[in-house]
Amino acid sequence: MCGLAGFLIPGASEPHWPQALERMGDALNHRGPDDRGMWLDPACGLGMVHRRLSILDLSEKGRQPMFSLSRRYVVVYNGEIFNFRELRKELSATAPHAFQSQSDTEVLLACVEQWGLKEAVGRLIGMFAFALWDRRENILHLVRDRLGIKPLYYGSVKGGLAFASELKALKHMPGFQKAIDRSSVSRLLRYGYIPAPYCIYKNVYKLPPGTILSVPRNSDGDLPSPVPFWSLRQAFETGLHKPFQGSSEDAADELEARLRESVRLRLISDVGLGAFLSGGTDSSLVVSLMQKQMNRPAKTFCVGFDNPHFDESTYAREVAQRLGCDHINLKVTAKMALDSIPRLPEIYDEPFADASQIPTFLVSKLTRGHVTVALSGDGGDELFGGYSRYGQTRSIWNTLHGWPGSLRSVLASLLRMTPPGIFPDPKTPYRLRKLAEICTFANEDSLYEGMVSYWDSPDSVVLDGNGDPDLFQSRRPLPEGLDDFRRMMYLDTLTYLPDDILTKVDRASMAVGLEVRVPLLDHRVVEFLWRLPHSLHVDETSPKLLLRKVLARHIDPALFDRPKKGFSLPLSDWLRGPLREWAESLLNEDRLRREGFFDPSPIRYRWREHLQGKCDWKYHLWNVLMFQAWLERHSG
């Protein structure tokens, strides 16, 4: 894994470009501590810089920026092409290619020369984000993988374009404007993350997954729109017209074969390799298929908590023992977790409020002490319908949609009037208020967006917010033929998966120089799943039925047949206890007024209710706290 950055600023003469590029690269050292490279073409106004984490071909021959054999193309690249050996063999059989290294970067360039960019990218199996400069056509191409595993930011700056793996590199561009987009602050409060293509800064964007942004050198300054080379919509529509024909056992056989192949490709490495193992269905299946293809015990890693409500480490240890893995577990104390919080604004260099970022960082840090590459089970919930909110949304809508609107409005009013202090469990009044909110929704899509939202009216909190209230608006119209249950899975795969889950894992792991690979998100697995009829793909009464069927072939179901806990932590108690002083300083009323982003009243109201144990506002407060901590670190 690596970090990349650069710019295309035609007609600009800047004597400090080399120093600026070097600073941009240095900001990404954590992503690539093993090697560095830079290329600058002053005549074109094009600069590229790279920081390398050596995984394949550890020699200098894998150094970037790298030129194609004809020197038409030059690339800076972050990620892994897992089928690069097969592609290399195919290229060598059809045309003479004098490969100079064993790196997948060189194969990527040869593919582009042989087949052109779009066809070449369509042949790649992997996770990647790269910038490719076509020296003949004078076009810069920015490319991001199909599911959004690897990040890429871009934006207008000083008469041109700048790009980088992380925002911290863009800030070193001369002329970069750190103007905070208040609409994105509203989005953060509502969802806990800032969905693509938006960013915390104005005029800076996340490149959407599965797209190519092509910018000619002689463009008039207006950036073109990214063009898809792959889409989930296309995968669904292809599956609709060419559905899987077979039984449940046939589907399990096909899924297992595809996952086995996906894991096999992701075991290719010239450095030490292991896996995250939580003991849940997804990671247990990945490790099962991994161990079957290794001739030594797989190294597996887990973090646990003293509080049994949040700890799954016992299950992880039992799965590891059953599979014969070399398992390493770290029991996380409150102090260890709390000590990591000051690092979060630097690791996530735009505000990010998924609190499981803390255990994700800690397990990444643990793992990096032993290996350089780790496999994970991310993506299973979105692909196999694992979130409980899918069934909850269906049940709530089935109950409410037949009620007259007037009756639902009355119910919502009564729920809002319920005094929070009368319940022994502070989660109860929060759930009642959430129910009051969703009583007012007119359709199931709106209801689901309410289910995945925190602040229901963030613009009433964010001063001059003007945030788009609809997370799913840019994803509409949805494909014809999507049933309501899989609509939620589809929307999560487009939004929550890349912008929350994969962002969380990428930043936490790369902060310690660890590469994380996600076998469940091989696009061939995704495409197969969307060929399945609803009855084989999901079972609304038994989440992840197909995945569990495959896992049961490898370990006793008693090891994984239990309620899902997730990667959570006792945030409510911490905010009332060891985090209280830190939170109070960030939520201070005078401070909030002075900084001018929030109306302090609703924030202070929720903070008081939370401290008094009247209502559990941990997620609402955490979203604000993560912005405040980020602002403290990045303002000025």
XYZ file of C-alpha atoms in Angstrom:
636
model
C 0.000 0.000 0.000
C 1.168 3.505 -0.655
C 0.397 7.198 -0.695
C 0.265 9.406 -3.770
C -0.237 13.071 -4.549
C 0.301 15.559 -7.324
C -1.094 18.350 -9.457
C -1.793 19.523 -12.983
C -1.480 23.303 -13.259
C -0.892 24.285 -16.897
C 0.829 27.553 -17.619
C 1.890 28.155 -14.042
C 5.490 28.892 -13.191
C 6.311 28.146 -9.597
C 9.942 27.781 -8.482
C 8.837 26.046 -5.308
C 6.959 23.160 -6.970
C 9.651 20.573 -6.052
C 9.543 21.611 -2.407
C 5.743 21.580 -2.436
C 5.698 18.084 -3.923
C 8.181 16.893 -1.322
C 6.027 18.276 1.492
C 2.939 16.622 0.002
C 4.785 13.326 -0.065
C 6.108 13.719 3.462
C 2.537 14.195 4.695
C 1.871 10.643 3.442
C 4.959 8.966 4.926
C 2.794 6.817 7.193
C 1.185 5.234 4.112
C 4.539 4.411 2.543
C 7.552 4.462 4.859
C 9.777 2.218 2.703
C 10.570 4.323 -0.366
C 9.890 7.662 -2.039
C 9.819 9.086 -5.530
C 8.916 12.284 -7.369
C 8.515 13.406 -10.997
C 7.956 16.923 -12.253
C 7.351 18.152 -15.808
C 7.458 21.967 -15.628
C 6.507 22.330 -19.304
C 3.159 20.610 -18.667
C 2.665 21.863 -15.129
C 2.434 18.242 -13.978
C 3.901 16.905 -10.750
C 3.619 13.517 -9.048
C 4.948 12.239 -5.737
C 4.790 8.775 -4.177
C 5.454 7.094 -0.849
C 5.812 3.330 -0.954
C 4.920 0.534 1.429
C 6.783 -2.368 -0.156
C 4.629 -5.502 -0.403
C 5.473 -7.011 -3.818
C 8.944 -6.806 -5.368
C 10.793 -5.104 -2.540
C 13.577 -3.934 -4.860
C 14.109 -0.443 -6.270
C 12.644 -1.657 -9.568
C 9.186 -1.153 -8.067
C 9.828 2.514 -7.319
C 7.290 5.121 -8.421
C 6.467 7.305 -10.256
C 6.945 4.626 -12.910
C 7.028 4.990 -16.696
C 5.576 2.563 -19.200
C 7.949 0.809 -21.578
C 7.222 3.312 -24.355
C 7.404 6.176 -21.809
C 4.004 7.380 -22.995
C 2.492 6.867 -19.546
C 3.680 7.661 -16.048
C 1.791 6.531 -12.965
C 1.614 6.887 -9.209
C -0.411 4.070 -7.771
C -1.804 2.951 -4.405
C -3.146 -0.550 -3.892
C -2.720 -4.082 -5.145
C -3.647 -5.819 -8.399
C -4.118 -9.361 -7.196
C -4.276 -10.943 -10.662
C -1.144 -9.186 -11.920
C 0.668 -12.474 -12.525
C -2.135 -13.774 -14.732
C -2.225 -10.467 -16.608
C 1.532 -10.522 -17.028
C 1.342 -14.015 -18.469
C -1.424 -12.972 -20.874
C 0.534 -9.922 -21.998
C 3.668 -11.960 -22.580
C 1.730 -14.452 -24.703
C 0.210 -11.825 -27.008
C 3.092 -9.380 -27.404
C 6.699 -9.099 -26.316
C 6.914 -7.229 -23.018
C 10.341 -6.769 -21.494
C 9.282 -6.612 -17.856
C 11.965 -5.162 -15.614
C 10.436 -5.997 -12.243
C 8.048 -8.281 -10.397
C 5.761 -5.384 -9.428
C 2.082 -5.063 -10.237
C 2.642 -1.390 -11.095
C 4.652 -2.336 -14.162
C 1.913 -4.772 -15.192
C -0.692 -2.011 -14.806
C 1.239 0.215 -17.209
C 1.672 -2.629 -19.705
C -2.080 -3.325 -19.565
C -2.860 0.307 -20.344
C -0.444 0.305 -23.275
C -1.860 -2.952 -24.617
C -5.604 -2.420 -24.166
C -6.200 1.237 -23.346
C -7.168 2.590 -19.934
C -10.840 1.600 -19.682
C -10.378 -1.996 -20.842
C -7.249 -2.350 -18.739
C -9.026 -1.194 -15.585
C -11.891 -3.571 -16.342
C -9.453 -6.486 -16.265
C -8.007 -5.622 -12.862
C -8.904 -7.637 -9.781
C -7.911 -5.658 -6.749
C -8.045 -2.475 -4.752
C -6.471 0.611 -6.234
C -6.387 4.347 -6.689
C -3.959 5.857 -9.158
C -3.074 8.891 -11.226
C -1.973 8.211 -14.814
C -0.475 10.908 -17.030
C -0.752 10.325 -20.775
C 2.245 12.229 -22.163
C 1.083 11.918 -25.774
C -2.488 13.123 -25.284
C -1.664 15.427 -22.353
C -4.483 14.020 -20.216
C -4.388 13.215 -16.515
C -6.552 10.252 -15.475
C -7.566 9.656 -11.855
C -8.958 6.172 -11.169
C -10.521 4.553 -8.083
C -11.428 0.890 -7.577
C -14.946 -0.480 -7.950
C -16.026 -0.606 -4.302
C -14.018 2.346 -2.969
C -11.483 0.375 -0.941
C -8.668 2.854 -1.594
C -9.160 6.637 -1.283
C -8.496 9.469 -3.715
C -9.251 13.172 -3.223
C -9.074 15.873 -5.856
C -9.946 19.523 -6.177
C -9.435 22.839 -7.900
C -6.394 24.791 -6.818
C -4.519 27.771 -8.254
C -5.744 27.440 -11.823
C -5.541 23.677 -12.000
C -6.108 20.384 -10.250
C -4.503 18.758 -7.218
C -4.991 15.186 -6.001
C -3.881 13.001 -3.100
C -4.596 9.841 -1.141
C -5.401 11.952 1.910
C -6.354 15.561 2.572
C -3.264 16.208 4.660
C -1.174 16.144 1.480
C -3.405 18.600 -0.397
C -2.930 21.171 2.353
C 0.703 21.567 1.312
C -0.243 22.749 -2.173
C 0.511 26.453 -2.651
C -2.800 28.269 -2.876
C -4.885 25.531 -1.236
C -7.922 27.117 0.421
C -8.982 25.486 3.699
C -12.520 26.830 3.505
C -14.796 24.563 5.539
C -17.983 23.477 3.783
C -20.705 23.940 6.384
C -23.049 21.728 4.388
C -20.577 18.902 4.945
C -20.610 19.652 8.674
C -24.379 19.107 8.519
C -23.824 15.814 6.715
C -21.324 14.746 9.373
C -23.785 15.421 12.185
C -26.521 13.531 10.401
C -24.606 10.437 9.246
C -21.378 10.337 11.255
C -19.305 10.646 8.079
C -19.190 12.874 5.004
C -20.527 10.932 1.998
C -18.819 11.073 -1.396
C -18.350 13.107 -3.443
C -18.396 15.724 -0.685
C -15.502 16.707 1.538
C -15.017 18.888 4.610
C -13.434 21.560 2.397
C -15.091 23.501 -0.390
C -13.991 22.681 -3.947
C -12.430 19.378 -2.862
C -14.061 16.030 -3.637
C -13.759 12.320 -3.093
C -13.482 10.451 -6.380
C -16.501 8.097 -6.381
C -15.793 4.345 -6.467
C -15.579 2.716 -9.885
C -14.930 5.933 -11.793
C -12.308 7.632 -13.953
C -11.781 11.388 -13.952
C -9.970 12.502 -17.130
C -8.621 16.056 -17.145
C -7.018 17.436 -20.337
C -4.093 19.786 -19.899
C -5.841 22.411 -22.019
C -9.140 22.300 -20.100
C -10.776 25.657 -19.414
C -10.559 25.252 -15.653
C -13.933 23.565 -15.104
C -13.384 20.017 -13.920
C -15.222 17.334 -15.910
C -17.443 14.777 -14.197
C -16.061 11.345 -13.293
C -17.151 8.570 -15.673
C -18.021 5.074 -14.345
C -16.080 2.054 -15.575
C -18.065 -0.232 -13.224
C -21.238 0.231 -11.218
C -23.352 -1.685 -8.748
C -26.369 -0.775 -10.852
C -24.817 -2.569 -13.813
C -24.034 -5.594 -11.635
C -27.644 -5.756 -10.441
C -29.152 -5.278 -13.901
C -26.857 -7.926 -15.392
C -27.936 -10.311 -12.649
C -31.567 -9.505 -13.309
C -31.239 -10.514 -16.954
C -28.892 -13.461 -16.318
C -29.975 -14.795 -12.924
C -28.293 -17.685 -11.178
C -30.012 -20.988 -11.926
C -29.541 -23.502 -9.160
C -30.408 -24.626 -5.664
C -29.315 -23.207 -2.335
C -26.527 -25.799 -2.188
C -25.436 -24.857 -5.698
C -25.291 -21.203 -4.659
C -23.233 -22.068 -1.580
C -20.840 -24.126 -3.723
C -20.384 -21.270 -6.184
C -19.939 -18.691 -3.435
C -17.370 -20.818 -1.629
C -15.397 -21.352 -4.837
C -15.338 -17.627 -5.572
C -14.361 -16.728 -2.018
C -11.641 -19.369 -1.960
C -10.176 -17.906 -5.144
C -10.496 -14.376 -3.775
C -8.617 -15.332 -0.617
C -5.961 -17.192 -2.631
C -5.161 -14.100 -4.657
C -4.964 -11.978 -1.520
C -2.375 -14.271 0.060
C 0.227 -13.133 -2.488
C 2.829 -11.126 -0.600
C 6.576 -10.786 -0.202
C 6.170 -9.719 3.438
C 4.482 -11.130 6.548
C 0.722 -11.656 6.326
C -2.079 -12.271 8.835
C -5.768 -11.546 9.416
C -8.172 -9.739 11.708
C -10.357 -12.271 13.539
C -13.254 -10.998 15.639
C -14.993 -14.361 15.935
C -17.915 -13.150 13.835
C -19.199 -14.824 10.684
C -17.334 -12.689 8.151
C -13.829 -12.773 9.587
C -14.196 -16.430 10.630
C -14.972 -17.455 7.052
C -12.091 -15.416 5.641
C -9.667 -16.982 8.122
C -11.081 -20.476 7.485
C -10.442 -20.176 3.753
C -7.083 -18.553 4.425
C -5.858 -21.299 6.756
C -6.912 -24.028 4.311
C -4.557 -22.529 1.710
C -1.510 -22.006 3.942
C 1.155 -24.491 4.959
C 1.683 -22.872 8.359
C -0.607 -21.499 11.076
C -2.166 -18.228 9.997
C -1.462 -15.320 12.304
C -4.725 -13.831 13.547
C -5.339 -10.742 15.650
C -8.139 -9.499 17.875
C -8.783 -6.854 20.514
C -11.188 -7.358 23.381
C -12.635 -5.351 26.256
C -13.093 -6.052 29.959
C -16.804 -5.277 29.605
C -18.477 -8.521 28.416
C -21.202 -6.553 26.592
C -18.580 -5.371 24.090
C -16.142 -8.285 24.075
C -16.025 -11.033 21.423
C -12.411 -12.042 21.966
C -13.393 -15.354 23.583
C -15.200 -16.370 20.392
C -12.244 -15.296 18.280
C -9.895 -17.422 20.375
C -12.178 -20.464 20.050
C -12.387 -20.091 16.262
C -8.613 -19.681 16.031
C -8.041 -22.813 18.116
C -10.451 -24.801 15.951
C -8.666 -23.708 12.773
C -5.151 -24.087 14.172
C -4.199 -20.415 13.880
C -1.469 -18.563 15.734
C -3.788 -16.172 17.551
C -2.778 -12.957 19.303
C -5.293 -11.110 21.452
C -4.974 -7.735 23.132
C -7.247 -6.867 26.021
C -7.918 -3.167 25.623
C -8.157 -1.144 28.802
C -10.088 2.092 28.992
C -6.792 3.978 29.288
C -5.407 2.405 26.096
C -8.517 3.351 24.167
C -8.709 6.835 25.616
C -5.026 7.485 24.927
C -5.679 6.878 21.224
C -8.390 9.553 20.974
C -5.987 12.519 20.613
C -4.577 10.819 17.506
C -7.933 10.517 15.739
C -8.064 14.037 14.216
C -4.690 13.411 12.573
C -5.451 9.862 11.427
C -8.823 10.902 9.974
C -7.855 14.221 8.466
C -11.436 15.139 7.771
C -13.985 14.773 10.588
C -15.082 11.147 10.984
C -17.331 9.941 13.792
C -17.691 6.156 13.673
C -16.552 5.356 17.217
C -15.369 1.886 16.174
C -12.428 3.806 14.683
C -10.803 3.349 18.102
C -10.742 -0.487 18.270
C -9.957 -0.552 14.533
C -6.864 1.570 15.137
C -5.837 -0.542 18.127
C -6.160 -3.863 16.293
C -4.239 -2.381 13.356
C -1.470 -1.256 15.688
C -1.357 -4.698 17.305
C -1.245 -6.430 13.929
C 1.480 -4.183 12.495
C 3.754 -5.283 15.312
C 3.812 -8.744 13.715
C 2.952 -8.510 9.990
C 2.666 -5.931 7.191
C -0.487 -7.273 5.483
C -3.795 -8.355 7.027
C -6.998 -9.796 5.590
C -10.321 -8.621 7.009
C -13.990 -9.586 6.745
C -15.330 -6.138 5.896
C -18.268 -5.970 3.497
C -20.182 -8.988 4.754
C -23.039 -7.044 6.321
C -23.719 -4.973 3.214
C -23.409 -7.888 0.785
C -25.332 -10.495 2.785
C -27.925 -8.424 4.655
C -26.305 -8.660 8.067
C -27.463 -5.422 9.676
C -30.401 -5.705 12.062
C -31.695 -2.351 10.820
C -32.784 -3.987 7.561
C -35.322 -6.178 9.307
C -36.260 -3.424 11.751
C -37.009 -1.004 8.926
C -39.183 -3.588 7.190
C -41.107 -4.354 10.403
C -41.653 -0.703 11.294
C -42.813 0.202 7.801
C -45.163 -2.778 7.610
C -46.718 -1.570 10.855
C -46.888 2.146 10.109
C -47.571 2.501 6.414
C -51.235 1.545 6.726
C -51.907 4.130 9.414
C -53.389 7.501 8.414
C -50.902 10.349 8.415
C -52.880 12.181 11.076
C -52.647 9.209 13.435
C -48.897 8.907 12.895
C -48.480 12.632 13.604
C -50.382 12.290 16.881
C -48.245 9.301 17.873
C -45.064 11.215 17.051
C -46.192 14.148 19.200
C -46.988 11.884 22.148
C -43.624 10.149 21.893
C -41.775 13.473 21.834
C -43.656 14.599 24.959
C -42.571 11.548 26.967
C -40.328 12.763 29.849
C -36.888 11.150 29.447
C -36.173 10.828 33.157
C -38.862 8.231 33.864
C -36.951 5.328 32.285
C -34.178 3.432 34.089
C -32.370 2.735 30.805
C -31.224 5.952 29.039
C -31.404 4.152 25.702
C -35.214 3.931 25.970
C -36.013 7.655 25.583
C -33.585 7.871 22.675
C -35.378 5.000 20.932
C -38.747 6.638 21.548
C -37.525 9.892 20.024
C -36.151 8.011 17.049
C -39.522 6.287 16.651
C -41.236 9.681 16.786
C -38.997 10.873 13.973
C -39.622 7.913 11.688
C -43.387 8.044 12.265
C -43.439 11.077 9.979
C -41.745 9.497 6.949
C -43.799 9.054 3.797
C -42.023 6.041 2.278
C -39.684 3.211 3.173
C -36.590 4.834 1.631
C -37.073 7.932 3.789
C -37.659 5.730 6.802
C -34.419 3.869 6.151
C -32.484 7.106 5.843
C -33.908 8.053 9.220
C -32.690 4.749 10.619
C -29.108 5.524 9.556
C -29.221 9.158 10.726
C -28.346 10.752 14.059
C -29.225 14.466 14.112
C -32.520 14.519 12.229
C -32.339 18.292 11.557
C -28.631 19.154 11.521
C -29.217 22.505 9.842
C -30.925 23.624 13.047
C -27.611 22.999 14.824
C -25.048 23.960 12.165
C -25.068 27.694 11.517
C -25.553 28.347 7.774
C -25.435 24.583 7.173
C -27.705 24.191 4.148
C -26.886 20.485 4.000
C -28.548 18.214 1.482
C -30.981 16.294 3.716
C -31.121 13.250 1.463
C -28.141 10.897 1.488
C -29.594 8.789 -1.297
C -30.739 11.548 -3.670
C -27.706 11.313 -5.979
C -28.145 7.515 -6.156
C -31.656 7.762 -7.571
C -33.438 6.539 -9.533
C -32.741 3.087 -8.152
C -32.748 0.157 -10.570
C -36.104 -1.341 -11.463
C -36.672 -4.692 -9.803
C -34.954 -4.030 -6.470
C -37.134 -5.346 -3.646
C -37.328 -3.241 -0.509
C -34.935 -5.367 1.584
C -32.176 -5.412 -1.009
C -32.700 -1.707 -1.699
C -31.275 -1.043 1.736
C -28.299 -3.320 1.066
C -27.776 -1.655 -2.308
C -27.802 1.851 -0.830
C -25.441 0.878 1.992
C -22.988 -0.589 -0.519
C -22.946 2.758 -2.338
C -22.669 4.966 0.756
C -21.981 3.499 4.187
C -19.534 0.856 2.954
C -17.033 3.105 1.113
C -17.494 6.299 3.107
C -17.656 4.833 6.611
C -16.466 1.222 6.864
C -13.680 1.276 4.275
C -12.587 4.804 5.195
C -12.327 3.748 8.824
C -10.188 0.712 8.011
C -7.957 2.438 5.457
C -7.004 5.373 7.683
C -6.594 3.313 10.856
C -4.423 0.687 9.177
C -2.355 3.046 7.030
C -1.637 5.218 10.072
C 0.611 2.376 11.236
C 1.791 1.212 7.793
C -0.465 -1.865 7.602
C -2.085 -3.006 4.357
C -5.585 -4.459 4.803
C -7.137 -6.638 2.092
C -10.860 -7.407 1.894
C -11.625 -10.728 0.118
C -15.409 -10.406 0.432
C -15.257 -7.296 -1.771
C -13.742 -8.974 -4.795
C -15.993 -7.564 -7.521
C -16.592 -11.054 -8.926
C -18.105 -12.072 -5.578
C -20.275 -8.937 -5.564
C -21.475 -9.564 -9.116
C -22.314 -13.181 -8.302
C -24.373 -12.205 -5.260
C -26.482 -9.803 -7.303
C -27.252 -12.621 -9.742
C -28.950 -14.566 -6.956
C -32.722 -14.417 -6.565
C -33.927 -12.813 -3.359
C -34.731 -16.188 -1.783
C -31.114 -17.342 -2.112
C -29.411 -14.008 -1.475
C -31.044 -13.007 1.809
C -33.236 -14.548 4.465
C -34.893 -11.805 6.474
C -35.320 -14.059 9.515
C -31.761 -15.429 9.411
C -29.184 -12.798 8.379
C -26.261 -13.943 6.230
C -27.861 -17.337 5.697
C -25.785 -18.162 2.603
C -22.532 -17.024 4.198
C -23.297 -19.019 7.321
C -24.080 -22.071 5.209
C -20.583 -21.882 3.715
C -18.919 -21.258 7.082
C -20.701 -24.269 8.620
C -18.711 -26.444 6.215
C -15.522 -25.367 7.993
C -16.334 -24.893 11.682
C -19.056 -25.947 14.108
C -22.035 -23.538 13.887
C -22.004 -23.348 17.676
C -18.877 -21.201 17.336
C -20.625 -18.466 15.355
C -24.384 -18.966 15.812
C -25.015 -16.085 18.215
C -26.301 -12.479 18.143
C -24.067 -9.948 16.418
C -22.206 -7.554 18.743
C -20.247 -5.490 16.272
C -17.000 -3.622 16.812
C -18.268 -1.292 19.531
C -17.093 0.136 22.839
C -18.634 1.585 26.038
C -18.811 5.127 24.712
C -21.825 6.189 26.802
C -20.078 5.407 30.074
C -16.802 6.935 28.945
C -18.477 10.243 28.106
C -19.917 10.355 31.627
C -16.618 9.207 33.141
C -13.023 9.359 31.884
C -13.880 11.380 28.748
C -16.073 13.910 30.527
C -13.422 16.600 31.040
C -12.178 16.299 27.442
C -15.719 16.450 26.072
C -16.701 19.369 28.297
C -13.805 21.449 27.010
C -14.837 20.828 23.389
C -18.542 21.427 24.079
C -18.021 24.536 26.192
C -20.782 27.021 25.368
C -18.480 30.039 25.036
C -16.159 28.059 22.797
C -18.995 26.926 20.538
C -20.218 30.503 20.182
C -16.725 31.835 19.515
C -15.953 29.269 16.804
C -19.267 29.996 15.131
C -20.160 26.626 13.602
C -22.906 25.472 15.972
C -25.855 26.779 17.899
C -24.774 25.724 21.409
C -28.297 25.286 22.821
C -29.293 21.882 21.345
C -25.794 20.523 21.917
C -25.620 21.630 25.546
C -29.159 20.320 26.133
C -28.187 16.845 24.928
C -24.934 16.958 26.854
C -26.788 17.690 30.117
C -29.341 14.940 29.485
C -26.557 12.481 28.732
C -24.586 13.348 31.875
C -27.742 13.044 33.991
C -28.465 9.605 32.531
C -31.826 10.750 31.157
C -31.120 9.935 27.505
C -28.269 8.205 25.705
C -27.044 10.826 23.211
C -23.613 9.273 22.703
C -23.704 9.204 18.889
C -25.098 12.727 18.521
C -22.436 14.021 20.884
C -19.625 11.975 19.344
C -20.373 13.441 15.915
C -20.021 16.959 17.330
C -16.957 16.026 19.384
C -15.143 14.590 16.384
C -15.714 17.807 14.459
C -14.564 19.884 17.413
C -11.431 17.773 17.911
C -10.696 17.962 14.189
C -11.212 21.739 14.162
C -8.855 22.135 17.105
C -6.159 20.176 15.264
C -6.622 21.542 11.740
C -7.738 25.155 12.118
C -5.215 27.876 11.361
